[in-house]
Amino acid sequence: MSRTSPLRRLPGYGRFWAASTVSSFGTPVTAFALQIIALETLHASTAQLGLLNAARWAPYLLLGLVAGVLVDRYRRKPVLVATDLGRAALLCVLPVLAFADLLTMPALAVVVFAFGALSLLFDAADQSFLPRLVPQELLTTANARLEQSDAAAQTTGPILAGGLIKLVGAPVAILLDAVSYLVSGLLLASIPVTEPAPRHRERRPIWAELREGLTYVYRHRMLAPAALSGHLWFLANSMLGTVYLAYGLRELRLGAFWLGVTLASASVGAVLGGTCAQWAGRRLGAGRVSIVAHIVMPVAWVLVPLARSGPAAVALLAAAQFITWATMGAASPNEMAYRQSVTPDRLQGRMNTTIRSLNRGMIVVGAPLGGILADTAGYRTALWTGIAGLLGAALILICSPFRHAQVQTTSASTVRPLGNDDC
């Protein structure tokens, strides 16, 4: 971060940013390695790969709304630390199963499901914790810095994953991610922050609090269309993501390394897009930046089914990934900052998990659907179907008042952190 960045003066944000960055460097390795294990070691079909991806996100669909209520009832920092350390321990199970020759698709799915449950709790607390560290006028910048770090890590992650898998095998490569979660948990534990005490006397039945979160999101003039568009986007994108690797490996015969290169292009695009996020938000507003991104993405994805083979295919896939994630890198921090800025602190957990859980729930449907379509109708048919879904998500935003959305900067964070952390 720049020495002149106002984020440098915020106690605690430096360690929060560092924790996110450290774990981000391991995550792409595991994500890529899991799919390579399924496809090349366990010889999974595309439909089975879709079910594995669905297992990762099923907890969001089954438990997500309840997680939001729980996060709003408790301090968020302890939840972040516990779930990070839990994920570190859980990822160590996969190499053990592999070395004992006990790794099967059902066993892989069980571990992935448990990992998803811990990630659900972490994500609910993570997005709700940031407004306690950062005032509203800096939320876009803070979110952009986090996404830039994540994208920078993912730039090297897929290539690193391909190299590690070739050198030591996918199970050992996953240990890198386990270490990153351990370091992240320790960094988060060291953040000095004052959080409000749990409000035991004010608690109502879980269903009543859950309904309050749903009502807030889906009756909000701006959040409702953004949420619905996001649900459709995740459905379509999960179809595309499931088909993408199998299409590249089996149809285009690119190999794990070159597929990693195309995915690294996505991360480069996200870094550059994140650099422009604050400027774009100030110039166009959060709503218009999001709409532009959603229009560009399906256009970029058209390049993927047009690819045939060889270096030209690598170039087309890399260009599609770069363009898609450059626009998302600019739009996502603005969308998140808008959501955080218009939501009261007591509803942050429920707002975030309501939107995120149903988004991830769409992956539970879209990932298997993409795999089934690819197996029955062909890879390109499945890709075109996913692209049509992205267009639908764009249309929802275009026809809604979300184009007028602006990040609110009228008040500061309700809880002030303590300490003298440097960013």
Coordinates of C-alpha atoms in Angstrom, one line a residue:
M1 CA 0.0 0.0 0.0
S2 CA 1.1 3.6 -0.6
R3 CA 2.7 5.4 2.3
T4 CA 0.1 8.2 1.7
S5 CA -2.9 5.8 2.0
P6 CA -5.3 6.8 4.8
L7 CA -5.7 3.1 5.5
R8 CA -2.2 3.2 7.0
R9 CA -3.6 5.3 9.9
L10 CA -6.3 2.7 10.8
P11 CA -5.2 0.4 13.6
G12 CA -5.8 -3.2 12.9
Y13 CA -6.4 -3.0 9.1
G14 CA -2.8 -3.8 8.3
R15 CA -3.0 -7.2 10.0
F16 CA -6.5 -7.9 8.6
W17 CA -5.1 -7.2 5.1
A18 CA -2.0 -9.3 5.8
A19 CA -4.1 -12.2 7.0
S20 CA -6.3 -12.1 3.9
T21 CA -3.3 -11.9 1.6
V22 CA -1.5 -14.8 3.3
S23 CA -4.4 -17.2 3.1
S24 CA -5.1 -16.0 -0.5
F25 CA -1.8 -17.4 -1.7
G26 CA -2.7 -20.9 -0.7
T27 CA -6.4 -21.0 -1.7
P28 CA -5.9 -21.2 -5.5
V29 CA -3.5 -24.1 -5.0
T30 CA -6.1 -26.1 -3.2
A31 CA -9.0 -25.1 -5.5
F32 CA -7.0 -26.2 -8.6
A33 CA -5.5 -29.3 -6.9
L34 CA -8.9 -30.6 -5.8
Q35 CA -10.2 -30.5 -9.3
I36 CA -7.0 -32.1 -10.7
I37 CA -7.3 -34.9 -8.1
A38 CA -10.9 -35.5 -9.1
L39 CA -10.3 -35.5 -12.9
E40 CA -6.9 -37.2 -13.2
T41 CA -6.4 -39.3 -10.0
L42 CA -10.0 -40.4 -9.3
H43 CA -11.1 -40.2 -13.0
A44 CA -14.3 -38.3 -12.2
S45 CA -16.8 -37.4 -14.9
T46 CA -17.7 -33.8 -15.5
A47 CA -21.0 -34.4 -13.6
Q48 CA -19.1 -35.8 -10.6
L49 CA -16.8 -32.8 -10.7
G50 CA -19.9 -30.6 -10.6
L51 CA -21.2 -32.5 -7.6
L52 CA -17.8 -32.0 -5.9
N53 CA -18.0 -28.3 -6.5
A54 CA -21.6 -28.3 -5.2
A55 CA -20.4 -30.0 -1.9
R56 CA -18.0 -27.1 -1.3
W57 CA -20.9 -24.6 -1.4
A58 CA -23.8 -26.7 -0.1
P59 CA -23.3 -25.4 3.5
Y60 CA -24.1 -21.9 2.2
L61 CA -27.4 -23.1 0.9
L62 CA -28.3 -25.3 3.9
L63 CA -26.9 -23.2 6.8
G64 CA -26.1 -19.8 5.5
L65 CA -29.1 -17.8 6.8
V66 CA -28.7 -19.3 10.3
A67 CA -24.9 -18.5 10.2
G68 CA -25.8 -14.8 9.6
V69 CA -28.0 -14.8 12.8
L70 CA -25.2 -16.4 14.8
V71 CA -22.5 -13.9 13.6
D72 CA -24.7 -11.0 14.5
R73 CA -25.1 -12.5 18.0
Y74 CA -21.4 -12.9 18.8
R75 CA -18.1 -11.0 18.5
R76 CA -16.7 -11.5 15.0
K77 CA -13.0 -11.7 15.6
P78 CA -13.1 -15.0 17.6
V79 CA -15.2 -16.5 14.8
L80 CA -12.6 -15.5 12.2
V81 CA -9.7 -17.0 14.2
A82 CA -11.5 -20.3 15.1
T83 CA -12.6 -21.0 11.5
D84 CA -9.2 -20.2 10.1
L85 CA -7.5 -22.6 12.5
G86 CA -10.2 -25.2 11.8
R87 CA -9.7 -25.0 8.1
A88 CA -5.9 -25.4 8.5
A89 CA -6.5 -28.7 10.4
L90 CA -9.1 -29.9 8.0
L91 CA -7.0 -29.5 4.9
C92 CA -4.3 -31.8 6.5
V93 CA -6.8 -34.6 6.3
L94 CA -6.6 -34.8 2.5
P95 CA -2.8 -35.7 2.2
V96 CA -3.3 -38.3 5.0
L97 CA -6.1 -40.0 3.1
A98 CA -4.1 -39.9 -0.1
F99 CA -1.0 -41.4 1.5
A100 CA -3.2 -44.1 3.1
D101 CA -4.8 -44.9 -0.3
L102 CA -8.2 -44.1 1.2
L103 CA -9.0 -41.0 -1.0
T104 CA -12.2 -41.5 -2.9
M105 CA -14.8 -39.2 -4.4
P106 CA -17.2 -39.6 -1.4
A107 CA -14.3 -39.0 1.1
L108 CA -13.2 -36.0 -0.9
A109 CA -16.7 -34.6 -1.0
V110 CA -17.1 -35.0 2.8
V111 CA -13.9 -33.1 3.5
V112 CA -14.9 -30.4 1.0
F113 CA -18.3 -30.1 2.6
A114 CA -16.8 -29.6 6.1
F115 CA -14.4 -27.1 4.7
G116 CA -17.3 -25.2 3.2
A117 CA -19.1 -25.1 6.5
L118 CA -16.2 -23.4 8.2
S119 CA -15.7 -21.1 5.3
L120 CA -19.4 -20.1 5.6
L121 CA -18.9 -18.9 9.1
F122 CA -15.6 -17.2 8.3
D123 CA -17.1 -15.3 5.3
A124 CA -20.1 -14.2 7.3
A125 CA -17.9 -12.7 10.0
D126 CA -15.2 -11.4 7.6
Q127 CA -17.4 -9.1 5.6
S128 CA -19.2 -7.9 8.7
F129 CA -15.9 -7.3 10.6
L130 CA -14.4 -4.9 8.1
P131 CA -16.8 -2.0 8.8
R132 CA -15.7 -2.2 12.4
L133 CA -12.1 -1.5 11.3
V134 CA -12.7 1.0 8.5
P135 CA -14.9 4.1 8.3
Q136 CA -17.6 4.2 5.6
E137 CA -15.7 6.7 3.3
L138 CA -12.8 4.2 3.0
L139 CA -14.8 1.0 2.5
T140 CA -14.4 1.0 -1.3
T141 CA -10.6 1.5 -1.0
A142 CA -10.3 -1.1 1.8
N143 CA -12.3 -3.7 -0.2
A144 CA -10.3 -2.9 -3.3
R145 CA -7.0 -3.4 -1.5
L146 CA -8.2 -6.8 -0.2
E147 CA -9.3 -7.9 -3.7
Q148 CA -6.1 -6.7 -5.3
S149 CA -4.1 -8.8 -2.8
D150 CA -6.4 -11.8 -3.5
A151 CA -6.0 -11.4 -7.2
A152 CA -2.2 -11.0 -7.0
A153 CA -2.1 -14.2 -5.0
Q154 CA -4.3 -15.9 -7.6
T155 CA -2.0 -14.7 -10.4
T156 CA 0.7 -17.0 -9.2
G157 CA -1.6 -19.5 -7.5
P158 CA -2.7 -21.5 -10.6
I159 CA 0.8 -21.6 -12.1
L160 CA 2.2 -22.5 -8.7
A161 CA -0.4 -25.2 -8.4
G162 CA 0.4 -26.7 -11.8
G163 CA 4.1 -26.7 -11.0
L164 CA 3.6 -28.2 -7.5
I165 CA 1.2 -30.8 -8.7
K166 CA 3.7 -31.9 -11.3
L167 CA 6.6 -31.9 -8.8
V168 CA 5.1 -33.3 -5.6
G169 CA 1.5 -34.3 -6.4
A170 CA -1.8 -32.6 -5.6
P171 CA -2.2 -33.9 -2.0
V172 CA 1.1 -32.4 -0.9
A173 CA 0.4 -29.1 -2.7
I174 CA -2.7 -28.7 -0.6
L175 CA -0.6 -28.5 2.6
L176 CA 0.5 -25.1 1.4
D177 CA -3.0 -23.8 1.9
A178 CA -3.2 -25.4 5.3
V179 CA -0.2 -23.4 6.4
S180 CA -1.6 -20.2 5.0
Y181 CA -4.8 -20.6 7.0
L182 CA -2.7 -21.2 10.2
V183 CA -0.8 -18.0 9.6
S184 CA -4.0 -16.1 8.8
G185 CA -5.6 -17.2 12.0
L186 CA -2.7 -16.1 14.1
L187 CA -2.6 -12.7 12.4
L188 CA -6.3 -12.1 13.0
A189 CA -5.9 -13.1 16.7
S190 CA -3.4 -10.3 17.1
I191 CA -5.7 -7.5 15.8
P192 CA -6.5 -5.0 18.6
V193 CA -10.2 -4.1 18.3
T194 CA -13.0 -3.4 20.7
E195 CA -16.2 -5.2 19.7
P196 CA -19.6 -4.8 21.4
A197 CA -20.5 -7.4 24.0
P198 CA -23.1 -10.1 22.9
R199 CA -26.6 -8.8 23.5
H200 CA -28.1 -11.8 25.3
R201 CA -31.1 -10.0 26.7
E202 CA -32.1 -8.7 23.2
R203 CA -32.1 -12.0 21.5
R204 CA -35.2 -13.2 19.8
P205 CA -36.0 -16.5 18.2
I206 CA -33.6 -17.4 15.4
W207 CA -36.5 -17.4 12.8
A208 CA -37.5 -13.9 13.7
E209 CA -33.9 -12.6 13.3
L210 CA -33.5 -14.6 10.1
R211 CA -36.7 -13.1 8.7
E212 CA -35.5 -9.6 9.6
G213 CA -32.3 -10.1 7.5
L214 CA -34.3 -11.5 4.5
T215 CA -36.8 -8.6 4.7
Y216 CA -34.1 -6.0 4.8
V217 CA -32.3 -7.3 1.7
Y218 CA -35.3 -8.2 -0.5
R219 CA -37.4 -5.1 0.3
H220 CA -34.5 -2.8 -0.1
R221 CA -34.9 -0.7 -3.3
M222 CA -31.2 -1.1 -4.3
L223 CA -30.1 -4.3 -2.6
A224 CA -33.0 -6.5 -3.9
P225 CA -32.1 -6.2 -7.6
A226 CA -28.4 -6.5 -6.9
A227 CA -29.0 -9.6 -4.9
L228 CA -31.3 -11.2 -7.6
S229 CA -28.8 -10.4 -10.3
G230 CA -26.0 -11.9 -8.2
H231 CA -28.0 -15.1 -7.7
L232 CA -28.4 -15.6 -11.4
W233 CA -24.7 -14.6 -12.0
F234 CA -23.5 -17.3 -9.6
L235 CA -25.7 -19.9 -11.2
A236 CA -24.3 -19.1 -14.6
N237 CA -20.7 -18.7 -13.5
S238 CA -20.7 -21.9 -11.6
M239 CA -21.8 -23.7 -14.8
L240 CA -19.1 -22.1 -16.7
G241 CA -16.5 -22.7 -14.0
T242 CA -17.3 -26.4 -13.8
V243 CA -17.1 -26.9 -17.6
Y244 CA -14.1 -24.7 -18.1
L245 CA -11.4 -27.0 -16.7
A246 CA -12.8 -30.2 -18.2
Y247 CA -13.2 -28.4 -21.5
G248 CA -9.6 -27.2 -21.4
L249 CA -8.2 -30.6 -20.3
R250 CA -10.3 -33.0 -22.4
E251 CA -11.6 -31.0 -25.4
L252 CA -8.8 -28.6 -26.1
R253 CA -6.1 -30.8 -24.5
L254 CA -4.2 -27.9 -23.0
G255 CA -2.7 -29.6 -20.0
A256 CA -2.8 -28.4 -16.3
F257 CA 0.1 -25.9 -16.8
W258 CA -1.5 -24.0 -19.7
L259 CA -4.9 -24.0 -18.0
G260 CA -3.1 -22.5 -15.0
V261 CA -1.7 -19.8 -17.2
T262 CA -5.2 -18.8 -18.4
L263 CA -6.5 -18.7 -14.9
A264 CA -3.5 -16.5 -13.9
S265 CA -4.6 -14.1 -16.6
A266 CA -7.8 -13.7 -14.7
S267 CA -5.9 -12.7 -11.6
V268 CA -3.8 -10.1 -13.5
G269 CA -7.1 -8.6 -14.8
A270 CA -8.5 -8.5 -11.3
V271 CA -5.5 -6.7 -9.9
L272 CA -5.7 -4.0 -12.7
G273 CA -9.4 -3.7 -12.2
G274 CA -9.0 -3.3 -8.5
T275 CA -6.6 -0.5 -9.1
C276 CA -9.3 1.4 -10.9
A277 CA -12.1 0.5 -8.5
Q278 CA -12.1 3.7 -6.4
W279 CA -11.7 6.0 -9.4
A280 CA -14.5 4.2 -11.3
G281 CA -16.8 4.4 -8.3
R282 CA -16.3 8.1 -7.9
R283 CA -16.6 8.8 -11.6
L284 CA -19.6 6.5 -12.4
G285 CA -21.0 5.4 -9.1
A286 CA -21.2 1.9 -7.6
G287 CA -24.3 1.0 -9.6
R288 CA -23.1 2.0 -13.0
V289 CA -19.7 0.3 -12.5
S290 CA -21.5 -2.9 -11.7
I291 CA -23.7 -2.7 -14.7
V292 CA -20.8 -2.1 -17.1
A293 CA -19.0 -5.2 -15.6
H294 CA -22.0 -7.4 -16.1
I295 CA -22.4 -6.3 -19.7
V296 CA -18.8 -6.9 -20.5
M297 CA -18.5 -10.4 -18.9
P298 CA -20.7 -12.4 -21.2
V299 CA -19.1 -10.8 -24.2
A300 CA -15.7 -11.9 -23.0
W301 CA -16.9 -15.4 -22.3
V302 CA -18.0 -15.8 -25.9
L303 CA -14.2 -16.2 -26.7
V304 CA -14.1 -19.5 -24.8
P305 CA -16.5 -21.7 -26.9
L306 CA -14.9 -20.2 -30.0
A307 CA -11.5 -21.7 -29.1
R308 CA -10.3 -24.8 -30.9
S309 CA -6.8 -25.9 -29.9
G310 CA -3.1 -25.0 -29.6
P311 CA -1.6 -21.6 -28.7
A312 CA -4.6 -19.8 -30.2
A313 CA -6.9 -21.5 -27.7
V314 CA -4.7 -20.5 -24.8
A315 CA -4.7 -16.9 -26.0
L316 CA -8.5 -16.8 -26.4
L317 CA -9.1 -18.4 -23.0
A318 CA -6.5 -16.1 -21.3
A319 CA -8.1 -13.0 -22.9
A320 CA -11.6 -14.1 -21.8
Q321 CA -10.4 -14.6 -18.2
F322 CA -8.5 -11.3 -18.2
I323 CA -11.4 -9.2 -19.5
T324 CA -13.9 -10.8 -17.2
W325 CA -12.0 -10.3 -14.0
A326 CA -10.7 -6.9 -14.9
T327 CA -14.3 -5.6 -14.9
M328 CA -15.1 -7.7 -11.8
G329 CA -12.1 -6.3 -10.1
A330 CA -13.4 -2.8 -10.6
A331 CA -17.0 -3.6 -9.8
S332 CA -16.9 -5.9 -6.8
P333 CA -15.3 -3.5 -4.3
N334 CA -17.9 -0.9 -5.2
E335 CA -20.8 -3.3 -4.8
M336 CA -19.4 -4.6 -1.4
A337 CA -18.8 -1.1 -0.1
Y338 CA -22.3 0.0 -1.1
R339 CA -23.8 -3.0 0.7
Q340 CA -21.7 -2.4 3.9
S341 CA -22.4 1.4 3.9
V342 CA -26.2 1.2 3.7
T343 CA -26.6 -1.6 6.3
P344 CA -26.8 -1.0 10.1
D345 CA -24.1 -2.8 12.1
R346 CA -26.6 -5.0 13.8
L347 CA -27.7 -6.4 10.4
Q348 CA -24.3 -6.7 8.8
G349 CA -24.0 -10.4 9.4
R350 CA -27.5 -11.2 8.2
M351 CA -27.3 -9.0 5.2
N352 CA -24.0 -10.5 4.1
T353 CA -25.0 -14.1 4.6
T354 CA -28.4 -13.7 3.1
I355 CA -26.8 -12.5 -0.2
R356 CA -23.7 -14.6 0.0
S357 CA -25.5 -17.8 1.0
L358 CA -28.0 -17.7 -1.7
N359 CA -25.3 -16.8 -4.2
R360 CA -23.3 -19.8 -3.1
G361 CA -26.4 -21.9 -3.0
M362 CA -26.8 -21.2 -6.8
I363 CA -23.4 -22.9 -7.2
V364 CA -24.9 -26.0 -5.6
V365 CA -27.4 -26.0 -8.5
G366 CA -25.3 -24.6 -11.3
A367 CA -22.1 -26.7 -10.9
P368 CA -23.9 -30.1 -11.3
L369 CA -26.1 -28.6 -14.0
G370 CA -23.1 -27.5 -16.0
G371 CA -21.5 -30.9 -15.6
I372 CA -24.6 -32.7 -16.7
L373 CA -25.1 -30.5 -19.7
A374 CA -21.5 -31.0 -20.7
D375 CA -21.7 -34.7 -20.5
T376 CA -25.0 -35.0 -22.3
A377 CA -25.1 -32.1 -24.8
G378 CA -21.4 -31.2 -25.1
Y379 CA -19.0 -28.7 -23.6
R380 CA -19.8 -25.8 -26.0
T381 CA -23.6 -26.2 -25.4
A382 CA -23.0 -25.9 -21.7
L383 CA -20.8 -22.9 -22.2
W384 CA -23.3 -21.1 -24.3
T385 CA -26.0 -21.8 -21.7
G386 CA -23.9 -20.3 -19.0
I387 CA -23.2 -17.2 -21.2
A388 CA -27.0 -16.7 -21.6
G389 CA -27.3 -16.8 -17.8
L390 CA -24.7 -14.0 -17.5
L391 CA -26.7 -11.9 -20.0
G392 CA -29.8 -12.4 -17.8
A393 CA -28.0 -11.2 -14.7
A394 CA -26.9 -8.0 -16.6
L395 CA -30.5 -7.4 -17.7
I396 CA -31.8 -7.5 -14.2
L397 CA -29.4 -4.7 -13.2
I398 CA -30.0 -2.6 -16.3
C399 CA -33.8 -2.6 -15.7
S400 CA -33.5 -1.7 -12.0
P401 CA -32.8 1.4 -10.0
F402 CA -29.4 0.0 -8.9
R403 CA -27.7 2.1 -11.6
H404 CA -28.2 5.0 -9.2
A405 CA -26.4 3.3 -6.2
Q406 CA -23.7 5.3 -4.5
V407 CA -21.6 4.4 -1.5
Q408 CA -22.8 6.2 1.6
T409 CA -20.1 8.3 3.4
T410 CA -22.2 10.2 5.9
S411 CA -21.0 8.4 9.0
A412 CA -18.0 6.6 10.4
S413 CA -17.6 3.1 11.7
T414 CA -19.7 2.5 14.8
V415 CA -16.9 0.7 16.6
R416 CA -13.4 2.1 16.8
P417 CA -10.4 -0.2 16.9
L418 CA -7.6 0.2 19.4
G419 CA -3.8 0.0 18.9
N420 CA -1.1 1.4 16.6
D421 CA -1.0 -1.2 13.8
D422 CA 0.7 0.0 10.6
C423 CA -0.6 -1.0 7.2

